[in-house]
Amino acid sequence: MKFTLSWLKEHLDTDADIAAVADAMTMAGLEVEEVHDPIAALAPFTVARIVSAERHPNADRLQVCQVETVDGMKEIVCGAPNARAGLTTIYAPIGAFVPGLGVTLVEKPVRGVVSNGMLCSASELELAVESDGILELADDLAVGTPAAGVFGAEPVIDFEVTPNRPDWLGVAGIARDLAAASLGQLKTPSVVPVAGSYPSPITVRIEAPEMCPTFSGRMIRGVKNGPSPEWLQQRLTAIGLRSINRLVDVTNLIAYDRCRPLHVYDAAKLVGGEIVVRGGQVASGAGEHEHLIALDGKTYTVDPAMCVISDAAGERPIGLGGVMGGESTGCSDDTVDVFLESAWFDPIVTAQTGRTLTISSDAQYRFARGVDPAFMVPGLELATRLIMDLCGGEPSEVVVAGQALAGPAPFAFDPARVGQLTGLSLDDDRIAEILTRLGFEIARGASWTVTPPSWRRDVEGPADLVEEVARIQGFDDLPSTPLPDQGAPSRGVLNPRQARVRRARRALAAMGYAEAVTWSFTKQSTAALFGGGDDRLLVENPIAADLDCMRPSALPNLIQAAARNAARGHADAALFEIGPVYLDDSPTGQRTVIAGLIAPRSARHWGGAAEEALFGLKGDLMALLEELGAPVGSLQLVQGQNRDWWHPGRSARLQLGPKTVMVEFGALHPRVLKALDADGPMLAFEIVLDAVPEPRGARSKARGPANLANLMPLTRDFAFVVEDAKAAGDLTRAVAGADKALIADVRVFDVYRGAGVPEGMKSVALEVVIQPVEATLTEAEIEALSARIVAAAGKAGATLRA
């Protein structure tokens, strides 16, 4: 919605400038989007007069003009066909920014002749959409007169209108709110009825009262149409509307001035002497919808849900009620007799018609929000007076069909609610003053009864009135009361499970894993691959067809996430997720797991990456378990007992006993990966957090001092022969326990089966890292430690290989 300052002052007696008006609108709840000041844009431009115009020596369509300007005589090259000696026009000096072209003028030659400025057209100054030549002004204008004064340019306010305030779509409604906010005195002139001198020869019949409850109109004969006077053209042009002719411009003016859309029919083009308001029709038998060629030149298909205006006993559509008129009855400069329409159309029907046909006219925009039904006939009278002033003519009596809408219902209001809801300390007289200025009727007594005005059908109860009072009084007057001091804010307390989840999340992120957040559901066939899919875990109303079962494991979602990454060029994935899984054999049916997955995709190499990645995964897993406080030294490594989705020869489990399985890890079975359309290899682990025992004693949040050795470590290699079924981990733990003070680490660097090793046995080569603590070890001390290592290995069933 746009309006000019002078337009507002026709309704509001105020000395406020444009900035003060914009500020007052903002404080009254009107969202000002822009204040456009064309005076500043036109500041460089002044009136000039062409003294002579000669053909350009190097171009047939250009002229070299000698121009009398505010800066003296200037030679300017001009290509306008109407440039001639004696013409008064607008001059732009070098350095001026021309808004219609979006360029700043510089001194440069045009076909060999330097142009010292520019002569401007209306479109180049954004005073018109298009123009055929430079501006032609009155000869009595003095050279040097500012262009802003010539064209009556003035500031324009553009603001956003909320759907519940259609009264703001008229300048009078804005003036009413600003007057209530004490910016000035409201002086909107009252509407004086125009007496009709004869009965209207055109009658109105309403067949669809649910779409149009009431409709008024009158005949005006003997009008003289044509271009509008300059004041009306400037007013419409300033807010971005194109002047068409006097009759149409009057309806546009009243739509923006009083939020009262109107329509003018050429009475000579109406058939049958009757206007019928009905719904759209479908030809019986053929099933074809009727069509309307609207004023915008487009053809629209009308359906029964739309309000149609027709003539000839309801046979021919001539308009869409509240949206747009038809081309067949439009007014032209030859129009002599007109029928002026002022009606009230249902907002929902109007809005739906606009959406269906993608029409957003000024009338549709207003009717869809609900215009003032009480101003229907006064709006008709106001338009009649303007048409008679501009076009002449003789009006008929007013025709009104249908039933007028009832006004808003009164309701009880306690003025004390203002203080209760807002904290404002206002006396009853101030509250009554604000509401009265806004148009509310108040019956004061022991209790108040308030009746909203006809243009405020959005006000339905006391809370709405409180909002109106607070808005007009000023939101900046609302008291600000700080919240009571509650002392130091609570830092929050995490239970042990939450603390472990946080530590696990941080540890895995530090290792380079990216957290995935996936659904707790999966496809039933996918759940079956991971030991689930029982009908008891099916979702009755799944959000998607492939998410119909509670997941028995977090791994299938991670596998599919890694596969999606690989399909998009990111194959080397490392993902983790912490969340619930659902098992039909669990007492509670739900467990919390920490699942991780890597999809090693290193460069092609003869050694491959899977073996190294598997041990890397195991290292990450053990580090995570230590971070969680799990008894890593007491864990048993068991191979060959994992479930079907693990690779039988490349997976294992960590347990505290046969009944307390804490972790399963290793390579995922190729059969499972193929079923999920994922390329292998993929390695994963899944920790059952419920099975990880809480660490004994309180976990200290502070780290102790670093215990860094000041002596160089040394290594010794041992090769032990053990039974083939013996786990290498059991052997490393036994060797590490030979001297916990000196042995820093034990690593397996080779496993051999073959010649020189008995059948059913294997050779496991270990690297033992020895870290001296107090002094460098002597050869004898090293030999004694080696003997203890061999003895410890012997207790684990291993013998030193010769």
Coordinates of C-alpha atoms in Angstrom, one line a residue, residues 163-690:
P163 CA -4.6 -9.5 6.5
N164 CA -6.8 -8.5 9.5
R165 CA -6.6 -4.7 8.7
P166 CA -8.3 -4.0 5.4
D167 CA -9.1 -0.5 6.6
W168 CA -5.4 0.3 6.3
L169 CA -5.8 -0.2 2.5
G170 CA -7.4 3.3 2.4
V171 CA -5.6 6.5 3.2
A172 CA -8.6 7.5 5.4
G173 CA -8.0 4.5 7.6
I174 CA -4.4 5.3 8.0
A175 CA -5.3 8.9 8.9
R176 CA -7.8 7.6 11.5
D177 CA -5.1 5.6 13.3
L178 CA -2.5 8.4 13.2
A179 CA -5.1 10.9 14.6
A180 CA -5.8 8.4 17.4
A181 CA -2.0 8.4 18.0
S182 CA -2.1 12.2 18.4
L183 CA -0.2 13.0 15.2
G184 CA -3.0 15.4 14.1
Q185 CA -6.7 15.9 13.8
L186 CA -8.9 13.7 11.6
K187 CA -10.6 15.7 8.9
T188 CA -11.9 13.2 6.4
P189 CA -14.8 14.9 4.7
S190 CA -18.2 13.3 5.1
V191 CA -20.0 11.9 2.1
V192 CA -22.9 14.0 0.8
P193 CA -25.5 11.9 -1.0
V194 CA -26.3 12.8 -4.6
A195 CA -30.0 12.8 -5.4
G196 CA -31.1 10.8 -8.4
S197 CA -33.3 12.5 -10.9
Y198 CA -34.9 9.3 -12.4
P199 CA -35.3 5.6 -11.7
S200 CA -32.4 3.4 -12.8
P201 CA -33.3 1.6 -16.0
I202 CA -30.9 -1.2 -15.0
T203 CA -32.0 -3.5 -12.1
V204 CA -30.0 -6.0 -10.0
R205 CA -30.9 -9.5 -9.1
I206 CA -28.8 -11.7 -6.7
E207 CA -29.0 -15.4 -7.2
A208 CA -26.0 -16.3 -5.0
P209 CA -26.4 -14.4 -1.7
E210 CA -23.7 -16.6 -0.1
M211 CA -21.2 -15.1 -2.6
C212 CA -22.6 -11.5 -2.7
P213 CA -25.1 -10.7 0.1
T214 CA -25.7 -7.1 -1.1
F215 CA -25.2 -5.1 -4.3
S216 CA -25.8 -1.4 -5.1
G217 CA -25.5 0.6 -8.3
R218 CA -26.8 3.5 -10.2
M219 CA -27.0 4.8 -13.8
I220 CA -25.2 8.0 -14.8
R221 CA -26.0 9.2 -18.3
G222 CA -24.5 11.8 -20.5
V223 CA -20.9 11.5 -19.2
K224 CA -17.9 12.7 -21.1
N225 CA -15.0 10.4 -20.7
G226 CA -11.4 11.2 -21.5
P227 CA -8.0 11.8 -20.0
S228 CA -8.0 12.7 -16.3
P229 CA -7.0 16.1 -15.0
E230 CA -3.3 16.5 -14.1
W231 CA -3.8 16.4 -10.3
L232 CA -5.5 13.0 -10.6
Q233 CA -2.9 11.6 -13.0
Q234 CA -0.1 12.7 -10.7
R235 CA -1.7 11.2 -7.6
L236 CA -2.1 7.8 -9.2
T237 CA 1.3 7.9 -10.9
A238 CA 3.0 8.7 -7.6
I239 CA 1.8 5.4 -6.1
G240 CA 2.6 3.4 -9.2
L241 CA -0.8 3.3 -10.9
R242 CA -1.2 4.1 -14.6
S243 CA -3.8 6.6 -15.5
I244 CA -6.4 5.2 -18.0
N245 CA -9.3 7.6 -18.3
R246 CA -11.5 9.7 -16.0
L247 CA -14.1 7.0 -15.2
V248 CA -11.5 4.2 -14.3
D249 CA -9.3 6.7 -12.5
V250 CA -12.1 7.7 -10.2
T251 CA -12.7 4.1 -9.2
N252 CA -8.9 3.6 -8.5
L253 CA -8.8 6.8 -6.5
I254 CA -11.6 5.8 -4.2
A255 CA -10.2 2.2 -3.8
Y256 CA -7.0 3.7 -2.4
D257 CA -8.6 6.7 -0.6
R258 CA -11.4 4.9 1.2
C259 CA -10.7 1.1 0.6
R260 CA -13.9 0.9 -1.5
P261 CA -13.5 -1.0 -4.7
L262 CA -15.9 0.0 -7.5
H263 CA -16.6 -0.9 -11.1
V264 CA -18.0 1.1 -14.0
Y265 CA -19.9 -0.6 -16.9
D266 CA -20.6 0.9 -20.3
A267 CA -24.4 0.9 -20.1
A268 CA -24.7 0.8 -23.9
K269 CA -23.0 -2.6 -23.8
L270 CA -25.2 -4.2 -21.2
V271 CA -27.9 -6.5 -22.6
G272 CA -31.3 -7.0 -21.1
G273 CA -31.4 -4.1 -18.7
E274 CA -30.6 -6.4 -15.7
I275 CA -27.4 -7.4 -13.8
V276 CA -27.5 -10.8 -12.3
V277 CA -25.1 -12.0 -9.6
R278 CA -24.7 -15.8 -9.6
G279 CA -22.3 -18.6 -9.5
G280 CA -20.4 -19.9 -12.6
Q281 CA -22.4 -22.2 -14.8
V282 CA -21.6 -25.5 -16.7
A283 CA -23.3 -26.2 -20.0
S284 CA -25.8 -29.0 -19.4
G285 CA -24.8 -32.2 -21.3
A286 CA -21.6 -30.8 -22.7
G287 CA -19.9 -30.3 -19.3
E288 CA -18.1 -27.2 -20.6
H289 CA -17.4 -24.2 -18.3
E290 CA -18.3 -20.7 -19.4
H291 CA -15.5 -18.3 -20.1
L292 CA -14.8 -14.6 -19.5
I293 CA -12.5 -12.3 -21.5
A294 CA -11.4 -9.9 -18.7
L295 CA -10.2 -6.3 -18.8
D296 CA -6.6 -7.6 -18.8
G297 CA -7.2 -9.2 -22.2
K298 CA -6.9 -12.8 -20.9
T299 CA -9.6 -15.5 -21.1
Y300 CA -10.5 -17.2 -17.9
T301 CA -12.5 -20.4 -17.3
V302 CA -15.2 -19.9 -14.7
D303 CA -16.3 -22.7 -12.4
P304 CA -19.4 -22.9 -10.1
A305 CA -17.4 -21.9 -7.0
M306 CA -16.8 -18.4 -8.5
C307 CA -19.0 -15.3 -8.3
V308 CA -20.1 -14.2 -11.7
I309 CA -21.7 -10.9 -12.8
S310 CA -23.8 -11.4 -15.9
D311 CA -26.4 -9.6 -18.0
A312 CA -29.1 -10.7 -20.5
A313 CA -31.1 -12.5 -17.8
G314 CA -28.0 -14.2 -16.5
E315 CA -26.7 -15.6 -19.9
R316 CA -23.5 -13.7 -20.5
P317 CA -20.6 -13.3 -18.0
I318 CA -19.5 -9.6 -17.8
G319 CA -17.3 -9.8 -14.8
L320 CA -15.9 -11.8 -11.8
G321 CA -17.4 -10.5 -8.6
G322 CA -14.8 -8.7 -6.5
V323 CA -12.0 -9.7 -8.9
M324 CA -12.1 -8.1 -12.4
G325 CA -14.6 -6.8 -14.9
G326 CA -15.1 -8.1 -18.4
E327 CA -13.8 -6.6 -21.6
S328 CA -17.2 -6.7 -23.3
T329 CA -18.6 -3.9 -21.0
G330 CA -15.5 -1.9 -20.4
C331 CA -15.6 1.9 -20.7
S332 CA -13.8 3.8 -23.4
D333 CA -13.5 7.5 -24.5
D334 CA -16.7 7.0 -26.4
T335 CA -18.7 5.9 -23.4
V336 CA -21.7 8.1 -22.7
D337 CA -23.9 6.2 -20.3
V338 CA -22.4 4.2 -17.4
F339 CA -23.7 1.9 -14.6
L340 CA -21.6 2.3 -11.4
E341 CA -21.3 -0.7 -9.2
S342 CA -20.6 -0.8 -5.4
A343 CA -21.1 -4.3 -3.8
W344 CA -19.8 -6.5 -1.0
F345 CA -18.4 -9.9 -2.0
D346 CA -17.6 -12.8 0.3
P347 CA -13.8 -12.6 1.2
I348 CA -13.3 -16.4 1.0
V349 CA -14.9 -16.8 -2.4
T350 CA -13.0 -13.8 -3.7
A351 CA -9.7 -15.1 -2.3
Q352 CA -10.2 -18.6 -3.8
T353 CA -11.1 -17.2 -7.2
G354 CA -8.0 -15.1 -7.2
R355 CA -5.8 -18.1 -6.3
T356 CA -7.5 -20.4 -8.8
L357 CA -7.2 -18.0 -11.7
T358 CA -3.9 -16.4 -10.5
I359 CA -5.4 -12.9 -10.5
S360 CA -4.3 -10.4 -8.0
S361 CA -6.1 -7.1 -8.8
D362 CA -6.5 -4.2 -6.4
A363 CA -10.2 -5.1 -6.0
Q364 CA -9.5 -8.7 -5.3
Y365 CA -6.7 -7.8 -2.8
R366 CA -9.2 -5.7 -0.8
F367 CA -12.4 -7.8 -1.1
A368 CA -10.4 -10.9 0.0
R369 CA -9.6 -9.1 3.3
G370 CA -13.1 -7.9 3.9
V371 CA -13.9 -4.3 3.1
D372 CA -16.3 -2.1 5.2
P373 CA -19.9 -3.2 4.2
A374 CA -21.4 0.0 5.7
F375 CA -19.5 2.1 3.2
M376 CA -21.0 0.4 0.2
V377 CA -23.6 3.0 -0.6
P378 CA -21.6 6.0 0.7
G379 CA -18.8 4.9 -1.6
L380 CA -21.2 4.8 -4.5
E381 CA -22.3 8.4 -3.6
L382 CA -18.7 9.6 -3.4
A383 CA -17.8 8.1 -6.8
T384 CA -21.0 9.7 -8.3
R385 CA -20.0 13.1 -7.1
L386 CA -16.4 12.8 -8.5
I387 CA -17.7 11.4 -11.9
M388 CA -20.1 14.4 -12.1
D389 CA -17.4 16.8 -11.3
L390 CA -14.9 15.4 -13.9
C391 CA -17.3 14.0 -16.5
G392 CA -20.6 15.6 -16.0
G393 CA -23.7 13.5 -16.4
E394 CA -27.1 12.9 -14.7
P395 CA -27.4 10.3 -12.0
S396 CA -30.3 7.9 -11.4
E397 CA -31.7 6.8 -8.1
V398 CA -29.6 4.2 -6.2
V399 CA -30.5 0.5 -6.7
V400 CA -29.8 -1.8 -3.7
A401 CA -30.3 -5.5 -3.9
G402 CA -29.9 -8.1 -1.1
Q403 CA -29.6 -7.8 2.6
A404 CA -27.1 -5.5 4.3
L405 CA -24.6 -7.3 6.6
A406 CA -25.1 -7.0 10.3
G407 CA -22.5 -4.9 12.2
P408 CA -20.0 -6.4 14.7
A409 CA -21.7 -7.5 17.9
P410 CA -21.1 -5.5 21.1
F411 CA -19.4 -7.1 24.1
A412 CA -18.6 -6.4 27.7
F413 CA -15.2 -4.8 28.5
D414 CA -13.5 -4.1 31.8
P415 CA -11.0 -1.3 31.3
A416 CA -8.9 -2.7 34.2
R417 CA -7.9 -5.5 31.7
V418 CA -5.6 -3.0 30.1
G419 CA -3.4 -2.8 33.1
Q420 CA -3.7 -6.5 33.9
L421 CA -2.5 -7.5 30.4
T422 CA 0.0 -4.8 29.6
G423 CA 1.1 -3.1 32.8
L424 CA 0.1 0.3 31.5
S425 CA -1.3 2.7 34.1
L426 CA -4.0 4.5 32.1
D427 CA -7.2 6.0 33.6
D428 CA -10.6 5.1 32.2
D429 CA -10.9 8.4 30.3
R430 CA -7.7 7.9 28.4
I431 CA -8.8 4.3 27.4
A432 CA -12.2 5.6 26.3
E433 CA -10.5 8.4 24.3
I434 CA -8.3 6.0 22.4
L435 CA -11.1 3.6 21.6
T436 CA -13.5 6.4 20.6
R437 CA -10.9 8.0 18.2
L438 CA -10.6 4.6 16.6
G439 CA -14.3 4.5 15.9
F440 CA -15.5 2.2 18.8
E441 CA -18.8 3.1 20.5
I442 CA -18.7 2.8 24.3
A443 CA -21.6 2.6 26.7
R444 CA -20.1 3.4 30.1
G445 CA -21.6 2.4 33.3
A446 CA -20.9 -0.1 36.1
S447 CA -19.5 -2.1 33.2
W448 CA -18.6 -1.1 29.7
T449 CA -20.2 -2.3 26.5
V450 CA -18.1 -1.7 23.4
T451 CA -19.3 -2.0 19.9
P452 CA -16.6 -2.2 17.2
P453 CA -17.0 -0.1 14.0
S454 CA -18.1 -1.7 10.8
W455 CA -14.6 -1.5 9.4
R456 CA -13.1 -3.4 12.4
R457 CA -14.7 -6.9 12.1
D458 CA -11.4 -8.4 13.3
V459 CA -12.1 -7.1 16.9
E460 CA -14.0 -9.9 18.7
G461 CA -13.3 -9.6 22.4
P462 CA -11.6 -7.7 25.3
A463 CA -8.1 -8.8 24.5
D464 CA -8.4 -7.2 21.0
L465 CA -9.3 -3.9 22.7
V466 CA -6.4 -4.1 25.0
E467 CA -4.1 -4.5 22.0
E468 CA -5.6 -1.4 20.4
V469 CA -5.1 0.7 23.5
A470 CA -1.5 -0.5 23.9
R471 CA -0.8 0.1 20.2
I472 CA -2.1 3.7 20.1
Q473 CA -0.6 4.6 23.5
G474 CA 2.7 3.4 22.2
F475 CA 4.6 0.1 22.7
D476 CA 7.5 2.1 24.0
D477 CA 5.3 3.1 27.0
L478 CA 5.0 -0.5 28.1
P479 CA 6.8 -0.9 31.4
S480 CA 10.0 -3.0 31.5
T481 CA 10.3 -5.0 34.6
P482 CA 13.4 -7.2 35.0
L483 CA 13.0 -10.7 36.0
P484 CA 13.8 -11.5 39.7
D485 CA 17.3 -12.6 40.4
Q486 CA 17.4 -16.3 40.8
G487 CA 21.0 -16.5 41.8
A488 CA 23.7 -18.2 39.8
P489 CA 22.2 -20.2 36.9
S490 CA 22.2 -23.9 37.2
R491 CA 24.8 -25.7 35.1
G492 CA 22.7 -28.8 34.8
V493 CA 23.4 -32.2 36.1
L494 CA 23.9 -35.2 33.8
N495 CA 23.2 -38.6 35.0
P496 CA 25.9 -41.3 34.5
R497 CA 24.4 -42.5 31.2
Q498 CA 24.2 -39.0 29.7
A499 CA 27.7 -38.2 30.8
R500 CA 29.0 -41.4 29.1
V501 CA 27.1 -40.6 25.9
R502 CA 28.7 -37.1 25.9
R503 CA 32.2 -38.6 26.4
A504 CA 31.6 -41.1 23.7
R505 CA 30.4 -38.5 21.2
R506 CA 33.4 -36.3 21.8
A507 CA 35.9 -39.2 21.7
L508 CA 34.6 -40.5 18.4
A509 CA 34.5 -37.0 16.9
A510 CA 38.1 -36.5 18.0
M511 CA 39.0 -39.8 16.2
G512 CA 37.6 -38.4 12.9
Y513 CA 34.2 -40.0 12.9
A514 CA 31.2 -38.0 11.7
E515 CA 28.0 -38.3 13.7
A516 CA 24.9 -39.5 11.8
V517 CA 21.4 -39.0 13.1
T518 CA 19.1 -41.5 11.4
W519 CA 15.6 -42.9 11.9
S520 CA 14.8 -45.4 14.6
F521 CA 12.9 -47.3 11.9
T522 CA 14.0 -49.4 9.0
K523 CA 12.4 -51.7 6.4
Q524 CA 11.2 -55.0 7.7
S525 CA 13.2 -57.0 5.3
T526 CA 16.3 -55.0 6.3
A527 CA 15.6 -55.6 10.0
A528 CA 15.4 -59.4 9.2
L529 CA 19.0 -59.2 8.0
F530 CA 20.0 -58.1 11.5
G531 CA 18.0 -60.5 13.6
G532 CA 14.9 -58.4 13.8
G533 CA 11.7 -57.9 11.7
D534 CA 9.4 -59.5 14.2
D535 CA 5.7 -58.5 13.6
R536 CA 5.5 -57.2 17.1
L537 CA 8.0 -54.5 16.1
L538 CA 6.1 -53.3 13.1
V539 CA 4.8 -49.7 13.0
E540 CA 1.0 -49.4 12.5
N541 CA 1.2 -46.0 10.8
P542 CA 4.7 -45.7 9.3
I543 CA 5.9 -42.3 8.0
A544 CA 7.1 -44.1 4.8
A545 CA 6.7 -47.5 3.3
D546 CA 10.4 -48.4 3.8
L547 CA 10.3 -47.3 7.5
D548 CA 7.8 -49.8 8.8
C549 CA 9.8 -51.6 11.5
M550 CA 11.6 -50.6 14.6
R551 CA 15.3 -51.2 14.0
P552 CA 17.1 -54.1 15.8
S553 CA 20.5 -52.5 15.2
A554 CA 21.9 -49.1 14.3
L555 CA 24.2 -50.6 11.6
P556 CA 21.8 -50.9 8.7
N557 CA 21.1 -47.2 8.8
L558 CA 24.9 -46.4 8.9
I559 CA 25.5 -48.8 6.0
Q560 CA 22.9 -47.1 3.9
A561 CA 24.3 -43.7 4.9
A562 CA 27.8 -44.7 3.8
A563 CA 26.4 -46.1 0.6
R564 CA 24.7 -42.8 -0.2
N565 CA 27.9 -40.9 0.5
A566 CA 29.8 -43.3 -1.9
A567 CA 27.2 -42.8 -4.6
R568 CA 27.9 -39.0 -4.4
G569 CA 31.6 -39.4 -4.6
H570 CA 32.6 -39.6 -0.9
A571 CA 33.3 -43.3 -0.5
D572 CA 35.9 -43.1 2.4
A573 CA 33.3 -42.7 5.2
A574 CA 33.7 -42.9 9.0
L575 CA 30.3 -42.6 10.7
F576 CA 28.9 -43.2 14.2
E577 CA 25.5 -43.0 15.9
I578 CA 24.4 -43.2 19.5
G579 CA 20.7 -44.2 19.8
P580 CA 18.2 -46.8 20.7
V581 CA 17.6 -50.2 19.1
Y582 CA 14.6 -52.4 19.7
L583 CA 14.8 -56.1 20.4
D584 CA 11.8 -58.4 20.9
D585 CA 13.9 -60.7 23.3
S586 CA 14.8 -57.8 25.6
P587 CA 12.9 -57.4 28.9
T588 CA 12.4 -53.8 28.2
G589 CA 12.4 -54.1 24.4
Q590 CA 14.9 -51.2 24.0
R591 CA 18.6 -50.8 24.4
T592 CA 21.1 -47.9 23.8
V593 CA 24.0 -48.6 21.5
I594 CA 27.1 -46.8 20.3
A595 CA 27.7 -47.9 16.7
G596 CA 30.5 -47.0 14.4
L597 CA 31.3 -47.8 10.8
I598 CA 34.2 -47.2 8.4
A599 CA 34.3 -47.8 4.7
P600 CA 38.1 -47.9 3.9
R601 CA 38.7 -46.7 0.3
S602 CA 42.4 -46.0 0.1
A603 CA 44.3 -45.8 -3.2
R604 CA 44.9 -49.0 -5.1
H605 CA 47.8 -50.9 -3.5
W606 CA 49.0 -54.5 -3.6
G607 CA 48.8 -54.8 0.2
G608 CA 45.2 -53.7 0.4
A609 CA 43.6 -51.5 3.1
A610 CA 41.1 -53.7 4.8
E611 CA 43.5 -55.5 7.1
E612 CA 45.1 -52.3 8.3
A613 CA 41.7 -50.7 8.7
L614 CA 40.4 -53.6 10.8
F615 CA 43.1 -53.2 13.3
G616 CA 42.6 -49.4 13.2
L617 CA 38.9 -50.0 14.0
K618 CA 39.9 -52.2 16.9
G619 CA 42.2 -49.5 18.2
D620 CA 39.5 -46.9 18.0
L621 CA 37.1 -49.3 19.8
M622 CA 39.5 -50.0 22.7
A623 CA 40.3 -46.3 23.1
L624 CA 36.5 -45.5 23.3
L625 CA 35.9 -48.3 25.8
E626 CA 38.7 -46.9 28.0
E627 CA 37.1 -43.4 27.7
L628 CA 33.8 -44.9 28.9
G629 CA 35.5 -46.5 31.9
A630 CA 35.0 -50.1 30.7
P631 CA 37.2 -52.8 32.4
V632 CA 39.3 -53.3 29.2
G633 CA 41.9 -55.5 31.0
S634 CA 39.2 -58.0 31.9
L635 CA 37.5 -58.3 28.6
Q636 CA 37.5 -61.6 26.7
L637 CA 38.0 -61.6 23.0
V638 CA 35.9 -64.3 21.4
Q639 CA 36.0 -65.1 17.6
G640 CA 33.6 -67.2 15.5
Q641 CA 30.5 -66.6 17.7
N642 CA 29.2 -63.4 16.1
R643 CA 25.8 -63.2 14.5
D644 CA 25.0 -63.7 10.8
W645 CA 25.6 -60.1 9.6
W646 CA 29.2 -60.3 10.6
H647 CA 32.0 -61.8 8.4
P648 CA 32.7 -65.2 10.1
G649 CA 36.5 -65.0 9.8
R650 CA 37.0 -61.3 10.3
S651 CA 34.9 -60.4 13.3
A652 CA 34.9 -60.9 17.1
R653 CA 33.1 -60.0 20.2
L654 CA 34.3 -58.5 23.6
Q655 CA 32.6 -59.9 26.6
L656 CA 32.8 -60.1 30.4
G657 CA 31.4 -63.6 30.2
P658 CA 29.2 -65.7 27.9
K659 CA 26.1 -63.8 29.2
T660 CA 27.5 -60.3 29.1
V661 CA 28.4 -59.5 25.5
M662 CA 29.6 -55.9 25.5
V663 CA 30.7 -55.3 21.9
E664 CA 30.6 -57.0 18.5
F665 CA 33.0 -55.7 15.8
G666 CA 34.7 -56.6 12.6
A667 CA 33.9 -56.8 8.9
L668 CA 30.3 -56.9 7.8
H669 CA 29.2 -59.9 5.7
P670 CA 29.2 -59.3 1.9
R671 CA 25.8 -60.8 1.7
V672 CA 24.3 -58.1 3.9
L673 CA 26.1 -55.3 2.1
K674 CA 24.8 -56.6 -1.2
A675 CA 21.2 -56.7 0.1
L676 CA 21.6 -53.1 1.1
D677 CA 23.2 -52.1 -2.2
A678 CA 26.4 -51.1 -0.6
D679 CA 30.0 -51.8 -1.8
G680 CA 32.4 -53.5 0.6
P681 CA 34.4 -53.7 2.5
M682 CA 32.8 -52.1 5.5
L683 CA 34.0 -52.5 9.1
A684 CA 31.9 -51.7 12.1
F685 CA 31.3 -52.0 15.8
E686 CA 28.3 -51.9 18.0
I687 CA 28.6 -51.3 21.8
V688 CA 25.7 -52.1 24.0
L689 CA 25.9 -49.2 26.4
D690 CA 23.6 -51.0 28.9

